[in-house]
Tab-separated table of C-alpha atoms in Angstrom:
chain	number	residue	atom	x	y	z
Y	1174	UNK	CA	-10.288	-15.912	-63.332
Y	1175	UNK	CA	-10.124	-15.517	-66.922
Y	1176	UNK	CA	-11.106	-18.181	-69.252
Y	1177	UNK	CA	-10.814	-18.506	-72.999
Y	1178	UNK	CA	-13.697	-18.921	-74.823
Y	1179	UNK	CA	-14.178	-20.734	-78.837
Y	1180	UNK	CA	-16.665	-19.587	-80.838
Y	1181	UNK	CA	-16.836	-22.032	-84.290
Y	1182	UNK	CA	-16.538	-20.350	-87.215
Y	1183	UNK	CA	-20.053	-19.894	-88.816
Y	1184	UNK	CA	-20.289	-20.986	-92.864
Y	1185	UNK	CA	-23.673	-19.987	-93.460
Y	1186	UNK	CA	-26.000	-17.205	-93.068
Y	1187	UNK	CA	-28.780	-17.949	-89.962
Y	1188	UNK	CA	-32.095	-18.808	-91.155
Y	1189	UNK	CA	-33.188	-14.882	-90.643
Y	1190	UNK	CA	-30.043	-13.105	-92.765
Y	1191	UNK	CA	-31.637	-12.536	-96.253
Y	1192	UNK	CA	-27.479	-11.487	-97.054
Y	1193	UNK	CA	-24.420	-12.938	-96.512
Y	1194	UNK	CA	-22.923	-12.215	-93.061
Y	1195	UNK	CA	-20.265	-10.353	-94.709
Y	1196	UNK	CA	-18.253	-6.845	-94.348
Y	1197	UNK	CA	-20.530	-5.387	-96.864
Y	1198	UNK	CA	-23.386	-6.310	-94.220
Y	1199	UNK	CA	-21.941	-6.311	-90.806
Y	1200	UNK	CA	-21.333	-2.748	-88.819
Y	1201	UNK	CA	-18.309	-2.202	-88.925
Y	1202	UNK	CA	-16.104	-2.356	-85.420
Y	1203	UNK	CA	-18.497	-4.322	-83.558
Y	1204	UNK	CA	-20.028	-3.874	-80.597
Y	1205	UNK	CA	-20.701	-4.902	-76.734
Y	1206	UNK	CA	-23.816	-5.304	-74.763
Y	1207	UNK	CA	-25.001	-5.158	-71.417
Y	1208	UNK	CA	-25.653	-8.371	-69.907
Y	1209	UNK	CA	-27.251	-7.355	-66.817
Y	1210	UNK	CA	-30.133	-6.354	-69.357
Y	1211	UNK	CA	-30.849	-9.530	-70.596
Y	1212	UNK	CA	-32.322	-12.787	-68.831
Y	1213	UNK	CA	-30.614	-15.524	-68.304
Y	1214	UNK	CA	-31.435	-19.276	-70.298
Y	1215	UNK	CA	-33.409	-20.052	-66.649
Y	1216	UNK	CA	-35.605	-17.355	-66.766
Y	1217	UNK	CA	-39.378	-17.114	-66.592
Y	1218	UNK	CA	-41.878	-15.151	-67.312
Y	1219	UNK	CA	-45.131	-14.954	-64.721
Y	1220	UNK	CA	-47.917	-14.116	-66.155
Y	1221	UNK	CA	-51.101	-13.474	-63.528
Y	1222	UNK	CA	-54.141	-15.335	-63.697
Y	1223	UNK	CA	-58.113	-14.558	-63.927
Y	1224	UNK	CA	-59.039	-12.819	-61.015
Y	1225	UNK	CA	-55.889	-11.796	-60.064
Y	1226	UNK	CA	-54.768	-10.943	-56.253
Y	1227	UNK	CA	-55.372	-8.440	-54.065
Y	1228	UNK	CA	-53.825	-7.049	-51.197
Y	1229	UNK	CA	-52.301	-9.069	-47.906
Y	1230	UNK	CA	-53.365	-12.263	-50.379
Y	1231	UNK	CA	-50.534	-14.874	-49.948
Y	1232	UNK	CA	-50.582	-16.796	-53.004
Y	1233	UNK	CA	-51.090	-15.824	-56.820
Y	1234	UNK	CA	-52.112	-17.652	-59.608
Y	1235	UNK	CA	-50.648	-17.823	-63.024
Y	1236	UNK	CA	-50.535	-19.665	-66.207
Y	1237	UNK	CA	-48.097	-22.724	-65.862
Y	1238	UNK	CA	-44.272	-22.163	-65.069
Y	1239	UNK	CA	-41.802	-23.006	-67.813
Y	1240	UNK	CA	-39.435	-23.254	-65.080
Y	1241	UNK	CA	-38.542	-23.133	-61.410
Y	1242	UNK	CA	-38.532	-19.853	-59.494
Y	1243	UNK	CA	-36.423	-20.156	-55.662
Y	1244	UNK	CA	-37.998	-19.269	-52.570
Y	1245	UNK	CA	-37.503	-15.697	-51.574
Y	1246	UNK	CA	-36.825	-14.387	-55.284
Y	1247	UNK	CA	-39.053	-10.932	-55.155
Y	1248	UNK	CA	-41.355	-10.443	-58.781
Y	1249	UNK	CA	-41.619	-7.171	-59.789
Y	1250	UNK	CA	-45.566	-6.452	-61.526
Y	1251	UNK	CA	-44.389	-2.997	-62.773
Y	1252	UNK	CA	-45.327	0.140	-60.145
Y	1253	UNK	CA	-45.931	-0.631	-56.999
Y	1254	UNK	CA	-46.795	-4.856	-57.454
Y	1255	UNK	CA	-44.287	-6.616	-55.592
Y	1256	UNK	CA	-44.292	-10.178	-54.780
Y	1257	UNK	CA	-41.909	-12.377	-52.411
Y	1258	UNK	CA	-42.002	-15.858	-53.255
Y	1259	UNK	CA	-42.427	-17.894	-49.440
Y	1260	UNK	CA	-41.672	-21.573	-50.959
Y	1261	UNK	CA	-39.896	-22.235	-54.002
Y	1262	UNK	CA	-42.209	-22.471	-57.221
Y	1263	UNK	CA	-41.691	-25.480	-59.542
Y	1264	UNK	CA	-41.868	-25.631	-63.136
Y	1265	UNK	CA	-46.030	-26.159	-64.539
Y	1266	UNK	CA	-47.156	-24.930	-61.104
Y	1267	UNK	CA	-49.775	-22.426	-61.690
Y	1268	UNK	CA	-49.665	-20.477	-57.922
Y	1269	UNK	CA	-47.136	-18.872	-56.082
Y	1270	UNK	CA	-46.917	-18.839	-52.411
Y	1271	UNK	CA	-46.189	-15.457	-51.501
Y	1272	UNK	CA	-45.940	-12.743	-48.957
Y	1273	UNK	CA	-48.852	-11.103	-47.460
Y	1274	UNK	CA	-49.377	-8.691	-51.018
Y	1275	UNK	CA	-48.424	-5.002	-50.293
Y	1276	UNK	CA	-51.265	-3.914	-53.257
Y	1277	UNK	CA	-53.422	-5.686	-55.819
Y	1278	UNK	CA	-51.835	-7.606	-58.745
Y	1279	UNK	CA	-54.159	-7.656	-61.575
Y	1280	UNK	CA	-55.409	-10.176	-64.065
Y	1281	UNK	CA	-52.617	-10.537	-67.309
Y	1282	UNK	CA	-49.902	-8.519	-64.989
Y	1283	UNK	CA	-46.500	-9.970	-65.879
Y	1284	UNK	CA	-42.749	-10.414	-63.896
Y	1285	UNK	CA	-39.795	-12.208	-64.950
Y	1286	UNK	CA	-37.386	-14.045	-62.908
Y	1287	UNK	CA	-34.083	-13.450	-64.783
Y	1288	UNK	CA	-32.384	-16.400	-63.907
Y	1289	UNK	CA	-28.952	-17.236	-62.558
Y	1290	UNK	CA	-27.908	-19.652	-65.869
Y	1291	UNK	CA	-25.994	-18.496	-68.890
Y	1292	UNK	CA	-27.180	-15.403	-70.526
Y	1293	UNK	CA	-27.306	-15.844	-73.928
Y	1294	UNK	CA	-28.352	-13.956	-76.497
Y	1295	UNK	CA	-29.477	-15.506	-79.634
Y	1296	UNK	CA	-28.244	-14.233	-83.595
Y	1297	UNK	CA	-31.077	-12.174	-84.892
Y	1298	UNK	CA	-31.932	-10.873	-81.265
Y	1299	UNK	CA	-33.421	-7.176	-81.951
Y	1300	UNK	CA	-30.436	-5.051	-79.174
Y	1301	UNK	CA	-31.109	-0.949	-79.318
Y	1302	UNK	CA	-29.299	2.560	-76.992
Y	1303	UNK	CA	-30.126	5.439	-76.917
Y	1304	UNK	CA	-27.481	8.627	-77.975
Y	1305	UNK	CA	-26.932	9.041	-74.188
Y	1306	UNK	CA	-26.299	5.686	-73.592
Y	1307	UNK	CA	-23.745	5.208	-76.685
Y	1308	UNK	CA	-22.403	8.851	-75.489
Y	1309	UNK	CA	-21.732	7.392	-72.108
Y	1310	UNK	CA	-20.010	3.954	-73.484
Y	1311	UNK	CA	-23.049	1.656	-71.786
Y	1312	UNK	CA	-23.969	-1.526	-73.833
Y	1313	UNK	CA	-26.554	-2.469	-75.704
Y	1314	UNK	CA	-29.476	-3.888	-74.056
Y	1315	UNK	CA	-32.561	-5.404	-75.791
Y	1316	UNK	CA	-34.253	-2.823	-77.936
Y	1317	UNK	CA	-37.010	-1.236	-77.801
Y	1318	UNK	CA	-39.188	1.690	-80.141
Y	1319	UNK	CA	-37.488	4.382	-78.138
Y	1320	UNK	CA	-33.879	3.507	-78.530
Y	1321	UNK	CA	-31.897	5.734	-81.096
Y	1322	UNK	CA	-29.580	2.938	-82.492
Y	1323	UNK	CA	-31.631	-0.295	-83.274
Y	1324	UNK	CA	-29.504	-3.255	-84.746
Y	1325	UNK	CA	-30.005	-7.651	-84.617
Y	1326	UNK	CA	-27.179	-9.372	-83.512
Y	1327	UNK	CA	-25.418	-11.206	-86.233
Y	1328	UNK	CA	-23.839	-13.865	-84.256
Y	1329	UNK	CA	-25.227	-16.001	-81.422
Y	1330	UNK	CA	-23.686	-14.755	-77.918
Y	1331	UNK	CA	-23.160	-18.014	-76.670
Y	1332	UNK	CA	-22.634	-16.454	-72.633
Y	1333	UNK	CA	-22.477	-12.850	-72.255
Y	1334	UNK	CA	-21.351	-12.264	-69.227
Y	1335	UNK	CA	-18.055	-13.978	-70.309
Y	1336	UNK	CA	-17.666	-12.258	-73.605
Y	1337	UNK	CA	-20.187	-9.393	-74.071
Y	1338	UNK	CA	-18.906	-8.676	-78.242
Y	1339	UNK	CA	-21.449	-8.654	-80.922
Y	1340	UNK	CA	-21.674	-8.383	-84.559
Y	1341	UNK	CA	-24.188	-6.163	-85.612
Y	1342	UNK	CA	-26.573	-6.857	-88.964
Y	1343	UNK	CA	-26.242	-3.688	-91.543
Y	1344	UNK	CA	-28.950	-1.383	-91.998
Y	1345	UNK	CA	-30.781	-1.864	-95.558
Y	1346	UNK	CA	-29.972	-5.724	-95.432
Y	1347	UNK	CA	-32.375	-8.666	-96.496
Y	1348	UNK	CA	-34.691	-9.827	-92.728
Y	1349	UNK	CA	-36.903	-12.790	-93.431
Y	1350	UNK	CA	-38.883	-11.111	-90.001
Y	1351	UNK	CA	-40.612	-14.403	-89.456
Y	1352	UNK	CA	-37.274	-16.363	-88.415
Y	1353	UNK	CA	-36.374	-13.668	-85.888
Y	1354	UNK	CA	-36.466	-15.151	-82.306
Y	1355	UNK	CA	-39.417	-14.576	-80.581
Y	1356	UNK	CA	-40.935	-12.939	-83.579
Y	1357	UNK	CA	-44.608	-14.390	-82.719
Y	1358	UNK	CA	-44.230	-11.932	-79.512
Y	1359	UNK	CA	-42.510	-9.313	-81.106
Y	1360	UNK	CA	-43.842	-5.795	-79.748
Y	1361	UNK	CA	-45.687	-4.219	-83.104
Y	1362	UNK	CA	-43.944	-0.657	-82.519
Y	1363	UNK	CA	-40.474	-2.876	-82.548
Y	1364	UNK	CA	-41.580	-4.660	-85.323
Y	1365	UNK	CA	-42.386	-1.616	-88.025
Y	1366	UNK	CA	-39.122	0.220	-86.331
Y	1367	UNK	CA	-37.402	-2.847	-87.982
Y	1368	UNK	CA	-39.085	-2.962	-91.043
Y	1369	UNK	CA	-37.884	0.752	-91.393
Y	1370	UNK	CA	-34.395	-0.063	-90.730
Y	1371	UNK	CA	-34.171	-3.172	-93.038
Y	1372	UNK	CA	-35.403	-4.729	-95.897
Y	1373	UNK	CA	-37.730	-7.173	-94.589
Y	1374	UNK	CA	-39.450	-10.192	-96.061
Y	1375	UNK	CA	-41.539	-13.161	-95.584
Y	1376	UNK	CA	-38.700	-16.456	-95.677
Y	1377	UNK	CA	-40.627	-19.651	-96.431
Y	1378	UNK	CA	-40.468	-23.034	-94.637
């Protein structure tokens, strides 16, 4: 069923906008995304342990949990690295009971558990398409170096899958980079495609 949604109106600028969020600096028209390409607040990210796992092992070892992961949710390693979680996982653990392995999971592989909680996406979140995708009327989804169109979100999404409009920050305007979310992690490639596309700065504390 439908529900209606408030957003409250937003006075300032987020910590990241070097510019007012104004018409002279917001794309004009908006913009959707696609939420199925985002994680949810519940998600986490499994990061494999020294020595890894190999094949028809039934448990895994990572660095701790910042969440829980429910039994039977199958990890994705990238390729051909599958894992099916046999007993629910608990946030700090740092194992999963799996599946006999179908091939060997390395040291530093990675999976994320998207999450079934609210999917939102925060303002300043780096979202990109390429001309295909904008061609064919698809979202955006969270950019990367290869996308054609590369924007940050003006405006927090507060649940996506409700209400899937964004704002989206001009090209040219003021980015104190180091307030971005998740800029610490920030793939480098992402990072100077930004710094091409804006004017980018160091904002102090």
């Amino acid at each position: 069923m439908a529900q209606i949604t408030f957003t409250p109106n937003q006075i300032t600028s987020p910590v990241w906008a070097g510019d007012f969020l104004n018409r002279e600096h917001l794309v004009p028209g908006g913009a959707h995304v696609n939420p199925a390409l985002f994680n949810a607040v519940d998600a986490v990210v499994v990061t494999v342990t020294t020595p890894g796992a190999a094949a028809l092992d039934t448990d895994i070892g990572c660095e701790p949990l910042s969440g829980p992961i429910p039994v039977g949710t199958v990890l994705d390693f990238g390729g051909v690295k599958f894992a099916t979680l046999t007993q629910s996982a608990s946030a700090g653990d740092t194992f999963l009971v799996v599946r006999e392995l179908p091939n060997n999971i390395a040291e530093g592989d990675t999976a994320t558990y998207k999450g079934v909680g609210k999917v939102v996406i925060p303002t300043g979140t780096p979202v990109g398409r390429t001309f295909d995708e904008r061609a064919a009327g698809e979202g955006f989804g969270p950019a990367t170096e290869a996308d054609d169109e590369v924007y940050l979100v003006a405006f927090e999404v507060p649940d996506a899958e409700r209400s899937a409009e964004i704002e989206l920050y001009r090209h040219g305007s003021v980015v104190k980079e180091n307030f971005l979310p998740g800029y610490a992690a920030l793939d480098p490639d992402l990072l100077t495609l930004l710094r091409s596309l804006y004017t980018t700065t160091i904002g102090a504390d």
